[in-house]
Amino acid sequence: MPGIRSDGRGVNGIMVNGVATGGGHDDPAGIIQSLNHSKGQEQEFPRTGGARDTPNGVLTNGNGLSLEERHAIPSSVLHSIRELPPEIMHITAGYLPLSRLIVRLAQDTFRNLTEVISTMAEMPMPQQTPQANSNYINNHVSTNGVNGRASNSIAKRQLLLDFGQDRRAQFIKLLVLSQWSQKATDVSKVIDLKVWLDNQRYQYNDAGTWLGEMKRNLAPARVPNPDLRTSLEILSTGNASWLPDLGYLPPEPLRPHQILKTLRNINTLLSIRLNLHENLPPHFSTFSIASGRATFSVPKEFEVDLSIADEDPSSQLYFIDFRFLFSPVSSTLSPGRLRDEVEGKTNDLLKNEGLSGCYEFLHELVLTHKINILRKQAVEMTKGKWVESVQLETVRRTLVLQYWLNRPGGKSWVELGIRSGRRKDGKQILKNGGAPYIGIRWFRNGKEVENPSISIDLGLLSMQAILKSVTSFHINYVLSSIANGLAEVSPLYANKVLTFSLTPSAAESPESSLEVQVTRSRTISISIEPVTGRIILQPASPLSSRLEWELNGMRDLTREGPSAIARTRCTIAQDEIETTARCVGWESVKNLARKDEESRAFPRDTRLVCYFRRKGWNPNWVMAVSIGSGGEAWWIMQTKEVPTGHVFQSFQLIPMHSSVSVAPTITYAFLLRLEHTSAGMISLFVNTRALAKDHITHEMRPAKPRPTPSSIGRCTAHIPILYVRLSSLMFASQPRSPTPWAKEPIRITYRGAIARAGHAISLVEAKLASPISVTNSTDDDVAFHPVSGAFAIKLRAPVGDKIVPKLLSRLKRLERLSRLVEVVQRLKLSCSTISLGRIVFTYHSDPQLQADIGFIEGQPMTLRLAQGNPHLRIADFLTGSLNSMGGLEHMTLLLGLTRPLLLTLDALESLRDNNRFFVLPRSADWLRIKYRQPDCSFDVRLRLRRDDTKWFVHQLRLPSPGATPNIDHDSFANALKALFSQSGYQWMGLGTGIVAGVEGISEVIRKIHDLVEQFRSSSITRDTAVVEPKQPVEERQVVVLD
C-alpha cells in the first residue's frame, strides 16, 4: 500500500514517511550509495544514526538538504526522492503551552493561600478562665497542662502544613513536566509516529475486508462461460436432448372471473379477520378492503397495504405497498434498497409483533422522514432569503432553528423534534393517542414560551411557514408589549386621549403593525421586518429615523421601547407647535426662565417648555405650553425681569375640554381661539362684578369638557364657568314661589364672540323641575332637552356689558312656560311647539286635535283652535277657564271631558239635513240640543256624582201638538221613556233622564238622535200619504231662546 516499506527497517526499526530512521545497514534501493559515489565525489547525505543536523539521527519532516547539496544531487536521484510517500501528519490537537500551566498553578496557589489565611484569621481565640489549681503570681495566671491557646495554634499550624504539602505535590508534578518539556520535540515526533503506525495497522486490517466486499459485489457481475452446443441445439430444434423431461403439466392461466372470485374470497377473509380476530391499534381503525388487500390509512402520514397468504386467522399478514400522505414527497416508494428494507422489516414486525409493531415502525419512519424534509428546507433557507438571519443546529432528531441573529438581546429560536407521547411519570399524553409525534418548542429572548399556539401543517411540510408563524407571534408579542407599555408610561395612552392601534396579522403572514398617535395630526407606524427582526418606522423623518435607530439598538425592546417612544412624542409635539405658531405670527421666546422657576410653575412630568409672545402684547405677558408624559398644558404667564433672568409673577392654566385638553389639535384656528379667550375673560369679569354688586350668590368653577358638534375634534379652549344661584337671582325683585320651577344653580358659559358686531355670546344652562318632552322650539335662542329637563338660553351682549337684566327677563318668561308644560306633561299630552311665547300641544290623536296657547308678558293668555276642531263651540268658555284660577289644568280637563260629546255632535251635524237640530252651548260643561221635528229639547250637563264626573241628559220639554201635528206624541213620549229606562256601556237610564260617563255619552246622544229621526221619518210618510203638496212651501227655521 502507499506509504509502506517492508524492507526499510533501520537499526531501531522505525520508519518516517517511508525513510529508514535506524542505522544505515540496509539500503535496498541503493539511494544512499548513489548519493555517496555520484560523479566520483564523496558526498555526505543526512542519514539516521550519524547525521550532523538532526538529533538522534532522525531525518525530520521539516529538515532537508542545503541549497548547495540539493544542486549536487543528480536529477534521477531527485526524481526518486519526489516519488517518496508524503510526510506524516503532525499532531497538534490538545497541546497547551507550559507557560499557561505555570501561570494557572501560580494563580491557584495564591488563591488557596488567601483562603488559608482567611480561615486562620476566622478561628476563634479561646477565653482565659482561671482553673481550680491556678496560681496568681504577679497578676499572671499559671495553669497546668495545655490550654486552649495551644490547641488553637496547633490547628492553624496543621492547616498551613496541609496547604504546603498539597502545593509541594503540585509543583513536583510541574517540575516533572518541565523536564519533559526539554524533550518536547522528540516526544511530539514519537506521538506523530504512533498515530501514523496506528493508521497503518488499521489499513492493513481493513484491506482484507475491502477485498472480501469487492469479491461479493462482483459476484452478480460474473458472466458464465457460453454453452454454444446447447444453444445451437435449442435454437434449431427447440429442445435439448440431454435435458430430462419431468412430465410437469403447466397450470392453466387464470380467467378474469376466477381472479375476481379469488380477490373476493381474500376480501371476505380479510374482513372477517380484521373485524373478529385482529386487535387493531387505535391509529389503524380507519381501513378499507379492496382488490385482495387491506389499506390502513393514517391521516397526514401514510397508507400501507397488507394482505394474507393463508385462511388461518393466526397466520401472518404480508406487506404489499406503502404510500406517503404528506408533501412535498413522492407518494410511493420506488423499487430499490429502501423499499426492500421497509418491506422486510415490516414483514418481520407483522410476524412477531402484529399490526401494533407495524404501525410503530412505519410511524417512526414517517416522523424521521418529516424531520429530514424540514431539515433540508431549513438548510435551503440559510442559503436563500433568510441568509445571515437564521442558524440551524441538528441534535439527533431535533431541529434547532435560531432566528433574528443580528437582533441585540437574548436569543430566540424554535425547536422541532419528536416527542415520545408520554410524560415523565410514564402516563400517556392524550394528544395523538400516546404515540410519538412532532412537537414544537419556542424560546423567545432566551425564555421558553409555555403552550405556544403555533400550528404545524403535517400534511404540507414547510419550514418557512413554521418560521413565519413563529415570527408573527413574536412580532405580535413585541408590538402588544410596546402598546401596553405606552399605557403604563404615558397617561395620554392610558386615558385614551391619544390612541394606538395594533393590527395583528395572521399566523402565516407576519405583517403586524402598531399605529401610534403621537399628536392629534401625526401618527407613526411601527412594524418589524420578519426576516431580520429590525424595527421599521413610517413615515420617515429625522425624528422617526432617530427613534428607529434607538429602538434597533435596545436589548429589551418591550421594556425600554415605550419610554423611548414617549420621549420622541414630546419632541414631535414641540416641533409641531413651534411650526404652527410661527405661521400665525407668534414669536417664539427661547430660554425665558430658569429651570427652578419652571419646576415651580409646571407639572413634574414636564419634559419640554415652549414660550410664545404675540405681537402687540405686553412684554410681561407670554403664553407657554408645557409638554410631558401627561400631555400638553397651556398657560398664561405674567413675567418680571430680574437681574438673573425672568420670574413668574402669576400663572394661570387655561381650562379646556378634558377629553382633548392635554393633546389638542394644533391648527391655525386653535391658536386664534386662544387669542380670543381674552374676550371671554372680560365678559366673565363684568358679570361677576354685577352679581357681586346685587348680592347675588355666584361661584366660578373650572370649565368641564362639553364638546358640541362644531367643536368635536378641534379642542376649543374654555374660560371658567360662572354658576349663579337661581333663587337669589329670581326673587331679588319678586316674592318667592312656593314650588321651584327649576333646579339650582344656573350655569353661564362663554361661547365665543361675534367679531363684526363686537358681541360676546353667553350660554345660560339650567334644569327644569319637570322635563319638557318636546324639543321643537320656534325660538332660536332657547333649547330644551326632553329627557333631563335641561334648557339653554343664548344671550348676546356687547363685550363689556352685563347680561344680568336680559337674563332675568328671559327667566321670568321661561318660568311661565315651565308651569304650562308641567301641566301638559302631567296630563300626558304631546307638545309640538314650545317657545317663550307660545305652546302647542295635542290632546287627541284620532282625529288629531291641537290647542295653541299664546302668552305675552303682561297680557292674558289666548287660546287658538284650528278650523274643524269640535271645541270651537266652547272656545270662549275655555279661554275664560284658561285665565281663571284653574288655569291650563282646568282647561285641559274640560277638553278631555267634552271631547267625546263634541265629536259626536260634529258627526251628527255632518249628516244630510243637519239643520233639523241645533246645539246651544250655555257653558263649557252645559249644552242644549234643540230639535225642530218633533219639537223637543234636551239638556246635557256635566256634574259630579259619587266623586265621579258624569254627563246628565234630561228632556227639557215635550213636543207641542200644534208644532208637529203629524207626530204621535204619546208614542214618542212612551219611546223616550223606554229609552230613559235602558242601560248601556257607561250609561244608565234613570226613568226621567240618563246618566253617562265620558265615553258613554256618545252612544246616548246617538240613540236620542236616532229616536227623534225615527219619528220624524214616520211623520213625513204620513204627510205624503194624506196631502199631496201643490206647491213648495217655504221652510222656516225657528230658534227658541231660553
Tab-separated table of N, CA, C and O in Angstrom, residues 1019-1029:
chain	number	residue	atom	x	y	z
A	1019	SER	N	-143.504	60.723	10.449
A	1019	SER	CA	-144.408	61.864	10.221
A	1019	SER	C	-144.356	62.329	8.774
A	1019	SER	O	-145.371	62.712	8.188
A	1020	ILE	N	-143.209	62.293	8.162
A	1020	ILE	CA	-143.085	62.700	6.759
A	1020	ILE	C	-143.840	61.737	5.865
A	1020	ILE	O	-144.529	62.132	4.913
A	1021	THR	N	-143.810	60.440	6.158
A	1021	THR	CA	-144.523	59.440	5.354
A	1021	THR	C	-146.028	59.653	5.461
A	1021	THR	O	-146.784	59.554	4.482
A	1022	ARG	N	-146.497	59.950	6.661
A	1022	ARG	CA	-147.924	60.170	6.880
A	1022	ARG	C	-148.405	61.409	6.138
A	1022	ARG	O	-149.477	61.434	5.524
A	1023	ASP	N	-147.609	62.445	6.127
A	1023	ASP	CA	-147.993	63.649	5.405
A	1023	ASP	C	-148.046	63.415	3.900
A	1023	ASP	O	-148.933	63.927	3.190
A	1024	THR	N	-147.161	62.622	3.397
A	1024	THR	CA	-147.130	62.358	1.953
A	1024	THR	C	-148.328	61.547	1.517
A	1024	THR	O	-148.886	61.729	0.429
A	1025	ALA	N	-148.788	60.628	2.384
A	1025	ALA	CA	-149.929	59.784	2.024
A	1025	ALA	C	-151.263	60.535	2.098
A	1025	ALA	O	-152.204	60.248	1.359
A	1026	VAL	N	-151.428	61.519	2.959
A	1026	VAL	CA	-152.718	62.200	3.153
A	1026	VAL	C	-152.859	63.403	2.224
A	1026	VAL	O	-153.829	63.568	1.488
A	1027	VAL	N	-151.911	64.255	2.194
A	1027	VAL	CA	-151.997	65.500	1.428
A	1027	VAL	C	-150.824	65.564	0.473
A	1027	VAL	O	-149.679	65.437	0.908
A	1028	GLU	N	-151.135	65.730	-0.791
A	1028	GLU	CA	-150.081	65.896	-1.787
A	1028	GLU	C	-149.859	67.376	-1.992
A	1028	GLU	O	-150.778	68.115	-2.378
A	1029	PRO	N	-148.731	67.860	-1.745
A	1029	PRO	CA	-148.478	69.292	-1.842
A	1029	PRO	C	-148.592	69.761	-3.296
A	1029	PRO	O	-148.130	69.103	-4.213
